[in-house]
Amino acid sequence: MAFELSPLPYDKSALAPFLSAKALEFHHDKHHAAYVKKLNELIQGTKYEAMSLEDIIRATADDKVKPTREVFNNASQVWNHDFFWRCMKPEGCGKPSGALADRLSHDFGGYDQFREEFKHAAETQFGSGWAWLVVDGGRLKVTQTGNALDPVDNGKPALLTIDVWEHAYYLDFQNRRPDFIATFLDHLVDWDFVAGNFEAVQEKVR
Ligand code: FE
């Protein structure tokens, strides 16, 4: 069955003035849509057609040879973008609270230390990629991945991500990736979504 482009969870103008409607239009309707379209073309008539997105990612992650690599790259980018949109909300931010805040304090020393580490990972990811807050061996960790890579294939549940491909920020911030990252962290993160992801991981290990 063909995959469909998930709609944005908010209106395209809802993240303004921090991210413009034009930037979301290009990022979601062109870039994200292109990954969905390409994935559907690649999996047509193959065993991947019957699989979930996560299963495709896990089944193709270790194969570095075309055309399987292309299936992985596009499936992974579809998953990453679906997840990324949900990490933001209009009137987002504030700071995490409750069990998630306690855990950030335990594993990073506090929210400010987490923020620095996440910001650093996003700024220093060389070229295109993503920065993540994941659960790794029971601890919260910040990681970065290049191109389409994500934590799905290595069993590290993702709690939060930021897209640092140039297409994510060039229209609004041009070359100023650090300004985009700071804007994301200070005005856009949906900490309720992140806390929900954390809670879901806790449920699984109980
Ligand atoms: Fe993107």
mmCIF file with all atom_site columns, C-alpha atoms and ligand atoms in Angstrom:
data_model
loop_
_atom_site.group_PDB
_atom_site.id
_atom_site.type_symbol
_atom_site.label_atom_id
_atom_site.label_alt_id
_atom_site.label_comp_id
_atom_site.label_asym_id
_atom_site.label_entity_id
_atom_site.label_seq_id
_atom_site.pdbx_PDB_ins_code
_atom_site.Cartn_x
_atom_site.Cartn_y
_atom_site.Cartn_z
_atom_site.occupancy
_atom_site.B_iso_or_equiv
_atom_site.pdbx_formal_charge
_atom_site.auth_seq_id
_atom_site.auth_comp_id
_atom_site.auth_asym_id
_atom_site.auth_atom_id
_atom_site.pdbx_PDB_model_num
ATOM   1   C  CA . MET A 1 1   ? 0.000  0.000  0.000  1.00 0.00 ? 1   MET A CA 1
ATOM   2   C  CA . ALA A 1 2   ? 1.255  3.428  -0.855 1.00 0.00 ? 2   ALA A CA 1
ATOM   3   C  CA . PHE A 1 3   ? 2.314  5.787  1.887  1.00 0.00 ? 3   PHE A CA 1
ATOM   4   C  CA . GLU A 1 4   ? 0.632  9.154  2.159  1.00 0.00 ? 4   GLU A CA 1
ATOM   5   C  CA . LEU A 1 5   ? 2.106  12.500 3.091  1.00 0.00 ? 5   LEU A CA 1
ATOM   6   C  CA . SER A 1 6   ? 0.959  13.195 6.655  1.00 0.00 ? 6   SER A CA 1
ATOM   7   C  CA . PRO A 1 7   ? -0.591 16.635 6.925  1.00 0.00 ? 7   PRO A CA 1
ATOM   8   C  CA . LEU A 1 8   ? 1.165  19.178 9.105  1.00 0.00 ? 8   LEU A CA 1
ATOM   9   C  CA . PRO A 1 9   ? -0.297 19.061 12.625 1.00 0.00 ? 9   PRO A CA 1
ATOM   10  C  CA . TYR A 1 10  ? -0.943 22.836 12.431 1.00 0.00 ? 10  TYR A CA 1
ATOM   11  C  CA . ASP A 1 11  ? -1.608 25.510 9.862  1.00 0.00 ? 11  ASP A CA 1
ATOM   12  C  CA . LYS A 1 12  ? 1.352  26.541 7.707  1.00 0.00 ? 12  LYS A CA 1
ATOM   13  C  CA . SER A 1 13  ? 1.289  30.057 9.138  1.00 0.00 ? 13  SER A CA 1
ATOM   14  C  CA . ALA A 1 14  ? 0.916  28.847 12.737 1.00 0.00 ? 14  ALA A CA 1
ATOM   15  C  CA . LEU A 1 15  ? 4.637  28.873 13.574 1.00 0.00 ? 15  LEU A CA 1
ATOM   16  C  CA . ALA A 1 16  ? 5.180  32.445 12.361 1.00 0.00 ? 16  ALA A CA 1
ATOM   17  C  CA . PRO A 1 17  ? 6.977  34.663 13.082 1.00 0.00 ? 17  PRO A CA 1
ATOM   18  C  CA . PHE A 1 18  ? 9.520  32.003 14.063 1.00 0.00 ? 18  PHE A CA 1
ATOM   19  C  CA . LEU A 1 19  ? 9.124  29.835 10.946 1.00 0.00 ? 19  LEU A CA 1
ATOM   20  C  CA . SER A 1 20  ? 7.328  31.381 7.991  1.00 0.00 ? 20  SER A CA 1
ATOM   21  C  CA . ALA A 1 21  ? 4.410  29.874 6.074  1.00 0.00 ? 21  ALA A CA 1
ATOM   22  C  CA . LYS A 1 22  ? 6.615  29.913 2.972  1.00 0.00 ? 22  LYS A CA 1
ATOM   23  C  CA . ALA A 1 23  ? 9.335  27.911 4.713  1.00 0.00 ? 23  ALA A CA 1
ATOM   24  C  CA . LEU A 1 24  ? 6.798  25.300 5.898  1.00 0.00 ? 24  LEU A CA 1
ATOM   25  C  CA . GLU A 1 25  ? 5.196  25.195 2.473  1.00 0.00 ? 25  GLU A CA 1
ATOM   26  C  CA . PHE A 1 26  ? 8.506  24.347 0.807  1.00 0.00 ? 26  PHE A CA 1
ATOM   27  C  CA . HIS A 1 27  ? 9.702  22.037 3.570  1.00 0.00 ? 27  HIS A CA 1
ATOM   28  C  CA . HIS A 1 28  ? 6.475  20.025 3.932  1.00 0.00 ? 28  HIS A CA 1
ATOM   29  C  CA . ASP A 1 29  ? 4.780  20.304 0.537  1.00 0.00 ? 29  ASP A CA 1
ATOM   30  C  CA . LYS A 1 30  ? 7.941  19.970 -1.560 1.00 0.00 ? 30  LYS A CA 1
ATOM   31  C  CA . HIS A 1 31  ? 10.773 18.288 0.365  1.00 0.00 ? 31  HIS A CA 1
ATOM   32  C  CA . HIS A 1 32  ? 8.786  15.996 2.663  1.00 0.00 ? 32  HIS A CA 1
ATOM   33  C  CA . ALA A 1 33  ? 6.300  15.214 -0.133 1.00 0.00 ? 33  ALA A CA 1
ATOM   34  C  CA . ALA A 1 34  ? 9.153  14.294 -2.469 1.00 0.00 ? 34  ALA A CA 1
ATOM   35  C  CA . TYR A 1 35  ? 10.441 11.654 -0.023 1.00 0.00 ? 35  TYR A CA 1
ATOM   36  C  CA . VAL A 1 36  ? 6.954  10.096 0.168  1.00 0.00 ? 36  VAL A CA 1
ATOM   37  C  CA . LYS A 1 37  ? 6.572  10.097 -3.625 1.00 0.00 ? 37  LYS A CA 1
ATOM   38  C  CA . LYS A 1 38  ? 10.028 8.611  -4.202 1.00 0.00 ? 38  LYS A CA 1
ATOM   39  C  CA . LEU A 1 39  ? 9.504  5.941  -1.523 1.00 0.00 ? 39  LEU A CA 1
ATOM   40  C  CA . ASN A 1 40  ? 6.240  4.855  -3.143 1.00 0.00 ? 40  ASN A CA 1
ATOM   41  C  CA . GLU A 1 41  ? 7.943  4.606  -6.543 1.00 0.00 ? 41  GLU A CA 1
ATOM   42  C  CA . LEU A 1 42  ? 10.805 2.557  -5.109 1.00 0.00 ? 42  LEU A CA 1
ATOM   43  C  CA . ILE A 1 43  ? 8.695  0.041  -3.162 1.00 0.00 ? 43  ILE A CA 1
ATOM   44  C  CA . GLN A 1 44  ? 6.056  -0.567 -5.811 1.00 0.00 ? 44  GLN A CA 1
ATOM   45  C  CA . GLY A 1 45  ? 5.897  -4.322 -6.515 1.00 0.00 ? 45  GLY A CA 1
ATOM   46  C  CA . THR A 1 46  ? 8.446  -5.161 -3.780 1.00 0.00 ? 46  THR A CA 1
ATOM   47  C  CA . LYS A 1 47  ? 8.138  -6.860 -0.381 1.00 0.00 ? 47  LYS A CA 1
ATOM   48  C  CA . TYR A 1 48  ? 8.384  -3.438 1.255  1.00 0.00 ? 48  TYR A CA 1
ATOM   49  C  CA . GLU A 1 49  ? 4.913  -2.543 0.011  1.00 0.00 ? 49  GLU A CA 1
ATOM   50  C  CA . ALA A 1 50  ? 3.354  -4.638 2.777  1.00 0.00 ? 50  ALA A CA 1
ATOM   51  C  CA . MET A 1 51  ? 5.565  -3.250 5.565  1.00 0.00 ? 51  MET A CA 1
ATOM   52  C  CA . SER A 1 52  ? 5.149  -0.383 8.008  1.00 0.00 ? 52  SER A CA 1
ATOM   53  C  CA . LEU A 1 53  ? 7.522  2.561  7.688  1.00 0.00 ? 53  LEU A CA 1
ATOM   54  C  CA . GLU A 1 54  ? 9.431  1.482  10.813 1.00 0.00 ? 54  GLU A CA 1
ATOM   55  C  CA . ASP A 1 55  ? 9.786  -2.085 9.523  1.00 0.00 ? 55  ASP A CA 1
ATOM   56  C  CA . ILE A 1 56  ? 11.110 -0.839 6.181  1.00 0.00 ? 56  ILE A CA 1
ATOM   57  C  CA . ILE A 1 57  ? 13.676 1.297  8.002  1.00 0.00 ? 57  ILE A CA 1
ATOM   58  C  CA . ARG A 1 58  ? 14.826 -1.606 10.172 1.00 0.00 ? 58  ARG A CA 1
ATOM   59  C  CA . ALA A 1 59  ? 14.904 -4.026 7.217  1.00 0.00 ? 59  ALA A CA 1
ATOM   60  C  CA . THR A 1 60  ? 17.013 -1.747 5.012  1.00 0.00 ? 60  THR A CA 1
ATOM   61  C  CA . ALA A 1 61  ? 19.233 0.123  7.494  1.00 0.00 ? 61  ALA A CA 1
ATOM   62  C  CA . ASP A 1 62  ? 22.292 -2.097 7.115  1.00 0.00 ? 62  ASP A CA 1
ATOM   63  C  CA . ASP A 1 63  ? 22.173 -2.397 3.334  1.00 0.00 ? 63  ASP A CA 1
ATOM   64  C  CA . LYS A 1 64  ? 24.503 0.171  1.788  1.00 0.00 ? 64  LYS A CA 1
ATOM   65  C  CA . VAL A 1 65  ? 23.853 -0.881 -1.816 1.00 0.00 ? 65  VAL A CA 1
ATOM   66  C  CA . LYS A 1 66  ? 21.437 0.711  -4.249 1.00 0.00 ? 66  LYS A CA 1
ATOM   67  C  CA . PRO A 1 67  ? 18.479 0.400  -4.695 1.00 0.00 ? 67  PRO A CA 1
ATOM   68  C  CA . THR A 1 68  ? 17.883 -0.756 -1.102 1.00 0.00 ? 68  THR A CA 1
ATOM   69  C  CA . ARG A 1 69  ? 19.824 2.242  0.194  1.00 0.00 ? 69  ARG A CA 1
ATOM   70  C  CA . GLU A 1 70  ? 17.459 4.545  -1.632 1.00 0.00 ? 70  GLU A CA 1
ATOM   71  C  CA . VAL A 1 71  ? 14.487 2.791  -0.019 1.00 0.00 ? 71  VAL A CA 1
ATOM   72  C  CA . PHE A 1 72  ? 16.104 3.319  3.397  1.00 0.00 ? 72  PHE A CA 1
ATOM   73  C  CA . ASN A 1 73  ? 16.980 6.951  2.735  1.00 0.00 ? 73  ASN A CA 1
ATOM   74  C  CA . ASN A 1 74  ? 13.492 7.888  1.622  1.00 0.00 ? 74  ASN A CA 1
ATOM   75  C  CA . ALA A 1 75  ? 11.643 5.821  4.256  1.00 0.00 ? 75  ALA A CA 1
ATOM   76  C  CA . SER A 1 76  ? 13.842 7.272  6.959  1.00 0.00 ? 76  SER A CA 1
ATOM   77  C  CA . GLN A 1 77  ? 13.352 10.829 5.757  1.00 0.00 ? 77  GLN A CA 1
ATOM   78  C  CA . VAL A 1 78  ? 9.564  10.313 5.737  1.00 0.00 ? 78  VAL A CA 1
ATOM   79  C  CA . TRP A 1 79  ? 9.690  9.054  9.334  1.00 0.00 ? 79  TRP A CA 1
ATOM   80  C  CA . ASN A 1 80  ? 12.072 11.811 10.438 1.00 0.00 ? 80  ASN A CA 1
ATOM   81  C  CA . HIS A 1 81  ? 9.880  14.577 9.009  1.00 0.00 ? 81  HIS A CA 1
ATOM   82  C  CA . ASP A 1 82  ? 6.642  13.103 10.421 1.00 0.00 ? 82  ASP A CA 1
ATOM   83  C  CA . PHE A 1 83  ? 8.347  13.117 13.815 1.00 0.00 ? 83  PHE A CA 1
ATOM   84  C  CA . PHE A 1 84  ? 9.965  16.544 13.422 1.00 0.00 ? 84  PHE A CA 1
ATOM   85  C  CA . TRP A 1 85  ? 6.665  18.344 12.663 1.00 0.00 ? 85  TRP A CA 1
ATOM   86  C  CA . ARG A 1 86  ? 5.173  16.914 15.827 1.00 0.00 ? 86  ARG A CA 1
ATOM   87  C  CA . CYS A 1 87  ? 8.124  18.172 17.909 1.00 0.00 ? 87  CYS A CA 1
ATOM   88  C  CA . MET A 1 88  ? 6.890  21.743 17.349 1.00 0.00 ? 88  MET A CA 1
ATOM   89  C  CA . LYS A 1 89  ? 3.677  23.583 18.074 1.00 0.00 ? 89  LYS A CA 1
ATOM   90  C  CA . PRO A 1 90  ? 2.369  27.137 17.874 1.00 0.00 ? 90  PRO A CA 1
ATOM   91  C  CA . GLU A 1 91  ? 3.002  28.883 21.188 1.00 0.00 ? 91  GLU A CA 1
ATOM   92  C  CA . GLY A 1 92  ? 5.426  26.072 21.929 1.00 0.00 ? 92  GLY A CA 1
ATOM   93  C  CA . CYS A 1 93  ? 8.231  25.920 24.421 1.00 0.00 ? 93  CYS A CA 1
ATOM   94  C  CA . GLY A 1 94  ? 8.489  26.916 27.961 1.00 0.00 ? 94  GLY A CA 1
ATOM   95  C  CA . LYS A 1 95  ? 10.474 24.205 29.646 1.00 0.00 ? 95  LYS A CA 1
ATOM   96  C  CA . PRO A 1 96  ? 9.895  20.532 30.343 1.00 0.00 ? 96  PRO A CA 1
ATOM   97  C  CA . SER A 1 97  ? 8.237  19.653 33.629 1.00 0.00 ? 97  SER A CA 1
ATOM   98  C  CA . GLY A 1 98  ? 7.437  16.629 35.793 1.00 0.00 ? 98  GLY A CA 1
ATOM   99  C  CA . ALA A 1 99  ? 9.178  13.302 35.271 1.00 0.00 ? 99  ALA A CA 1
ATOM   100 C  CA . LEU A 1 100 ? 10.906 14.435 32.068 1.00 0.00 ? 100 LEU A CA 1
ATOM   101 C  CA . ALA A 1 101 ? 12.406 17.490 33.780 1.00 0.00 ? 101 ALA A CA 1
ATOM   102 C  CA . ASP A 1 102 ? 13.601 15.296 36.641 1.00 0.00 ? 102 ASP A CA 1
ATOM   103 C  CA . ARG A 1 103 ? 15.223 12.942 34.185 1.00 0.00 ? 103 ARG A CA 1
ATOM   104 C  CA . LEU A 1 104 ? 16.912 15.748 32.248 1.00 0.00 ? 104 LEU A CA 1
ATOM   105 C  CA . SER A 1 105 ? 18.330 16.986 35.542 1.00 0.00 ? 105 SER A CA 1
ATOM   106 C  CA . HIS A 1 106 ? 19.519 13.514 36.462 1.00 0.00 ? 106 HIS A CA 1
ATOM   107 C  CA . ASP A 1 107 ? 21.119 12.709 33.105 1.00 0.00 ? 107 ASP A CA 1
ATOM   108 C  CA . PHE A 1 108 ? 22.412 16.138 32.017 1.00 0.00 ? 108 PHE A CA 1
ATOM   109 C  CA . GLY A 1 109 ? 22.631 18.144 35.237 1.00 0.00 ? 109 GLY A CA 1
ATOM   110 C  CA . GLY A 1 110 ? 19.627 20.302 34.319 1.00 0.00 ? 110 GLY A CA 1
ATOM   111 C  CA . TYR A 1 111 ? 17.623 21.761 31.453 1.00 0.00 ? 111 TYR A CA 1
ATOM   112 C  CA . ASP A 1 112 ? 20.277 24.379 30.668 1.00 0.00 ? 112 ASP A CA 1
ATOM   113 C  CA . GLN A 1 113 ? 22.964 21.738 30.312 1.00 0.00 ? 113 GLN A CA 1
ATOM   114 C  CA . PHE A 1 114 ? 20.678 19.654 28.088 1.00 0.00 ? 114 PHE A CA 1
ATOM   115 C  CA . ARG A 1 115 ? 19.935 22.728 25.973 1.00 0.00 ? 115 ARG A CA 1
ATOM   116 C  CA . GLU A 1 116 ? 23.646 23.425 25.471 1.00 0.00 ? 116 GLU A CA 1
ATOM   117 C  CA . GLU A 1 117 ? 24.350 19.833 24.500 1.00 0.00 ? 117 GLU A CA 1
ATOM   118 C  CA . PHE A 1 118 ? 21.428 19.626 22.067 1.00 0.00 ? 118 PHE A CA 1
ATOM   119 C  CA . LYS A 1 119 ? 22.324 22.999 20.536 1.00 0.00 ? 119 LYS A CA 1
ATOM   120 C  CA . HIS A 1 120 ? 25.941 21.938 20.136 1.00 0.00 ? 120 HIS A CA 1
ATOM   121 C  CA . ALA A 1 121 ? 24.958 18.645 18.450 1.00 0.00 ? 121 ALA A CA 1
ATOM   122 C  CA . ALA A 1 122 ? 22.642 20.463 16.031 1.00 0.00 ? 122 ALA A CA 1
ATOM   123 C  CA . GLU A 1 123 ? 25.231 23.134 15.231 1.00 0.00 ? 123 GLU A CA 1
ATOM   124 C  CA . THR A 1 124 ? 28.118 20.744 14.712 1.00 0.00 ? 124 THR A CA 1
ATOM   125 C  CA . GLN A 1 125 ? 26.347 18.086 12.622 1.00 0.00 ? 125 GLN A CA 1
ATOM   126 C  CA . PHE A 1 126 ? 28.548 18.454 9.520  1.00 0.00 ? 126 PHE A CA 1
ATOM   127 C  CA . GLY A 1 127 ? 26.421 18.878 6.410  1.00 0.00 ? 127 GLY A CA 1
ATOM   128 C  CA . SER A 1 128 ? 22.858 17.614 6.317  1.00 0.00 ? 128 SER A CA 1
ATOM   129 C  CA . GLY A 1 129 ? 21.376 15.711 9.215  1.00 0.00 ? 129 GLY A CA 1
ATOM   130 C  CA . TRP A 1 130 ? 19.507 15.710 12.476 1.00 0.00 ? 130 TRP A CA 1
ATOM   131 C  CA . ALA A 1 131 ? 20.096 16.191 16.215 1.00 0.00 ? 131 ALA A CA 1
ATOM   132 C  CA . TRP A 1 132 ? 18.140 14.055 18.649 1.00 0.00 ? 132 TRP A CA 1
ATOM   133 C  CA . LEU A 1 133 ? 17.217 13.510 22.257 1.00 0.00 ? 133 LEU A CA 1
ATOM   134 C  CA . VAL A 1 134 ? 16.968 9.731  22.619 1.00 0.00 ? 134 VAL A CA 1
ATOM   135 C  CA . VAL A 1 135 ? 16.718 7.082  25.303 1.00 0.00 ? 135 VAL A CA 1
ATOM   136 C  CA . ASP A 1 136 ? 19.846 4.947  25.196 1.00 0.00 ? 136 ASP A CA 1
ATOM   137 C  CA . GLY A 1 137 ? 20.218 2.119  27.670 1.00 0.00 ? 137 GLY A CA 1
ATOM   138 C  CA . GLY A 1 138 ? 17.783 3.746  30.076 1.00 0.00 ? 138 GLY A CA 1
ATOM   139 C  CA . ARG A 1 139 ? 19.485 7.146  29.962 1.00 0.00 ? 139 ARG A CA 1
ATOM   140 C  CA . LEU A 1 140 ? 18.609 10.283 28.045 1.00 0.00 ? 140 LEU A CA 1
ATOM   141 C  CA . LYS A 1 141 ? 21.261 11.162 25.499 1.00 0.00 ? 141 LYS A CA 1
ATOM   142 C  CA . VAL A 1 142 ? 21.815 13.736 22.781 1.00 0.00 ? 142 VAL A CA 1
ATOM   143 C  CA . THR A 1 143 ? 22.951 12.346 19.436 1.00 0.00 ? 143 THR A CA 1
ATOM   144 C  CA . GLN A 1 144 ? 23.395 13.569 15.882 1.00 0.00 ? 144 GLN A CA 1
ATOM   145 C  CA . THR A 1 145 ? 22.869 11.686 12.619 1.00 0.00 ? 145 THR A CA 1
ATOM   146 C  CA . GLY A 1 146 ? 23.980 12.464 9.067  1.00 0.00 ? 146 GLY A CA 1
ATOM   147 C  CA . ASN A 1 147 ? 21.669 12.683 6.066  1.00 0.00 ? 147 ASN A CA 1
ATOM   148 C  CA . ALA A 1 148 ? 18.649 10.391 6.494  1.00 0.00 ? 148 ALA A CA 1
ATOM   149 C  CA . LEU A 1 149 ? 19.906 8.326  9.424  1.00 0.00 ? 149 LEU A CA 1
ATOM   150 C  CA . ASP A 1 150 ? 17.691 8.081  12.475 1.00 0.00 ? 150 ASP A CA 1
ATOM   151 C  CA . PRO A 1 151 ? 17.562 6.224  15.787 1.00 0.00 ? 151 PRO A CA 1
ATOM   152 C  CA . VAL A 1 152 ? 14.735 3.895  14.636 1.00 0.00 ? 152 VAL A CA 1
ATOM   153 C  CA . ASP A 1 153 ? 17.016 1.140  13.376 1.00 0.00 ? 153 ASP A CA 1
ATOM   154 C  CA . ASN A 1 154 ? 19.181 0.927  16.488 1.00 0.00 ? 154 ASN A CA 1
ATOM   155 C  CA . GLY A 1 155 ? 16.458 0.678  19.098 1.00 0.00 ? 155 GLY A CA 1
ATOM   156 C  CA . LYS A 1 156 ? 17.030 4.062  20.704 1.00 0.00 ? 156 LYS A CA 1
ATOM   157 C  CA . PRO A 1 157 ? 13.594 5.638  21.056 1.00 0.00 ? 157 PRO A CA 1
ATOM   158 C  CA . ALA A 1 158 ? 13.537 9.265  19.916 1.00 0.00 ? 158 ALA A CA 1
ATOM   159 C  CA . LEU A 1 159 ? 11.998 11.916 22.147 1.00 0.00 ? 159 LEU A CA 1
ATOM   160 C  CA . LEU A 1 160 ? 12.872 15.085 20.200 1.00 0.00 ? 160 LEU A CA 1
ATOM   161 C  CA . THR A 1 161 ? 14.557 16.012 16.936 1.00 0.00 ? 161 THR A CA 1
ATOM   162 C  CA . ILE A 1 162 ? 15.574 19.017 14.870 1.00 0.00 ? 162 ILE A CA 1
ATOM   163 C  CA . ASP A 1 163 ? 16.109 18.923 11.115 1.00 0.00 ? 163 ASP A CA 1
ATOM   164 C  CA . VAL A 1 164 ? 19.366 20.704 10.263 1.00 0.00 ? 164 VAL A CA 1
ATOM   165 C  CA . TRP A 1 165 ? 19.341 20.117 6.521  1.00 0.00 ? 165 TRP A CA 1
ATOM   166 C  CA . GLU A 1 166 ? 19.725 23.517 4.852  1.00 0.00 ? 166 GLU A CA 1
ATOM   167 C  CA . HIS A 1 167 ? 16.217 23.150 3.402  1.00 0.00 ? 167 HIS A CA 1
ATOM   168 C  CA . ALA A 1 168 ? 14.896 23.335 6.989  1.00 0.00 ? 168 ALA A CA 1
ATOM   169 C  CA . TYR A 1 169 ? 16.123 26.877 7.623  1.00 0.00 ? 169 TYR A CA 1
ATOM   170 C  CA . TYR A 1 170 ? 17.528 28.567 4.536  1.00 0.00 ? 170 TYR A CA 1
ATOM   171 C  CA . LEU A 1 171 ? 14.385 30.496 3.555  1.00 0.00 ? 171 LEU A CA 1
ATOM   172 C  CA . ASP A 1 172 ? 14.029 32.089 6.994  1.00 0.00 ? 172 ASP A CA 1
ATOM   173 C  CA . PHE A 1 173 ? 17.587 32.100 8.327  1.00 0.00 ? 173 PHE A CA 1
ATOM   174 C  CA . GLN A 1 174 ? 19.824 31.725 5.235  1.00 0.00 ? 174 GLN A CA 1
ATOM   175 C  CA . ASN A 1 175 ? 23.192 30.418 6.483  1.00 0.00 ? 175 ASN A CA 1
ATOM   176 C  CA . ARG A 1 176 ? 22.477 31.153 10.170 1.00 0.00 ? 176 ARG A CA 1
ATOM   177 C  CA . ARG A 1 177 ? 21.855 27.614 11.401 1.00 0.00 ? 177 ARG A CA 1
ATOM   178 C  CA . PRO A 1 178 ? 22.592 28.569 15.055 1.00 0.00 ? 178 PRO A CA 1
ATOM   179 C  CA . ASP A 1 179 ? 19.779 31.163 14.965 1.00 0.00 ? 179 ASP A CA 1
ATOM   180 C  CA . PHE A 1 180 ? 17.348 28.545 13.650 1.00 0.00 ? 180 PHE A CA 1
ATOM   181 C  CA . ILE A 1 181 ? 18.367 26.131 16.420 1.00 0.00 ? 181 ILE A CA 1
ATOM   182 C  CA . ALA A 1 182 ? 17.989 28.774 19.132 1.00 0.00 ? 182 ALA A CA 1
ATOM   183 C  CA . THR A 1 183 ? 14.567 29.763 17.736 1.00 0.00 ? 183 THR A CA 1
ATOM   184 C  CA . PHE A 1 184 ? 13.493 26.120 17.739 1.00 0.00 ? 184 PHE A CA 1
ATOM   185 C  CA . LEU A 1 185 ? 14.613 25.633 21.347 1.00 0.00 ? 185 LEU A CA 1
ATOM   186 C  CA . ASP A 1 186 ? 13.246 28.919 22.667 1.00 0.00 ? 186 ASP A CA 1
ATOM   187 C  CA . HIS A 1 187 ? 9.929  29.231 20.808 1.00 0.00 ? 187 HIS A CA 1
ATOM   188 C  CA . LEU A 1 188 ? 8.811  26.074 19.039 1.00 0.00 ? 188 LEU A CA 1
ATOM   189 C  CA . VAL A 1 189 ? 9.429  22.835 20.952 1.00 0.00 ? 189 VAL A CA 1
ATOM   190 C  CA . ASP A 1 190 ? 6.268  21.013 22.029 1.00 0.00 ? 190 ASP A CA 1
ATOM   191 C  CA . TRP A 1 191 ? 7.432  19.695 25.402 1.00 0.00 ? 191 TRP A CA 1
ATOM   192 C  CA . ASP A 1 192 ? 4.097  17.915 25.902 1.00 0.00 ? 192 ASP A CA 1
ATOM   193 C  CA . PHE A 1 193 ? 4.875  15.780 22.838 1.00 0.00 ? 193 PHE A CA 1
ATOM   194 C  CA . VAL A 1 194 ? 8.398  15.092 24.138 1.00 0.00 ? 194 VAL A CA 1
ATOM   195 C  CA . ALA A 1 195 ? 7.025  14.186 27.585 1.00 0.00 ? 195 ALA A CA 1
ATOM   196 C  CA . GLY A 1 196 ? 4.487  11.858 25.928 1.00 0.00 ? 196 GLY A CA 1
ATOM   197 C  CA . ASN A 1 197 ? 7.267  10.090 24.050 1.00 0.00 ? 197 ASN A CA 1
ATOM   198 C  CA . PHE A 1 198 ? 9.222  9.746  27.298 1.00 0.00 ? 198 PHE A CA 1
ATOM   199 C  CA . GLU A 1 199 ? 6.167  8.357  29.091 1.00 0.00 ? 199 GLU A CA 1
ATOM   200 C  CA . ALA A 1 200 ? 5.594  5.811  26.292 1.00 0.00 ? 200 ALA A CA 1
ATOM   201 C  CA . VAL A 1 201 ? 9.168  4.550  26.675 1.00 0.00 ? 201 VAL A CA 1
ATOM   202 C  CA . GLN A 1 202 ? 8.723  4.290  30.461 1.00 0.00 ? 202 GLN A CA 1
ATOM   203 C  CA . GLU A 1 203 ? 5.517  2.274  29.941 1.00 0.00 ? 203 GLU A CA 1
ATOM   204 C  CA . LYS A 1 204 ? 7.377  -0.209 27.741 1.00 0.00 ? 204 LYS A CA 1
ATOM   205 C  CA . VAL A 1 205 ? 10.076 -0.971 30.289 1.00 0.00 ? 205 VAL A CA 1
ATOM   206 C  CA . ARG A 1 206 ? 7.632  -1.317 33.196 1.00 0.00 ? 206 ARG A CA 1
HETATM 207 FE FE . FE  B 2 .   ? 13.777 18.395 6.117  1.00 0.00 ? 1   FE  B FE 1
#
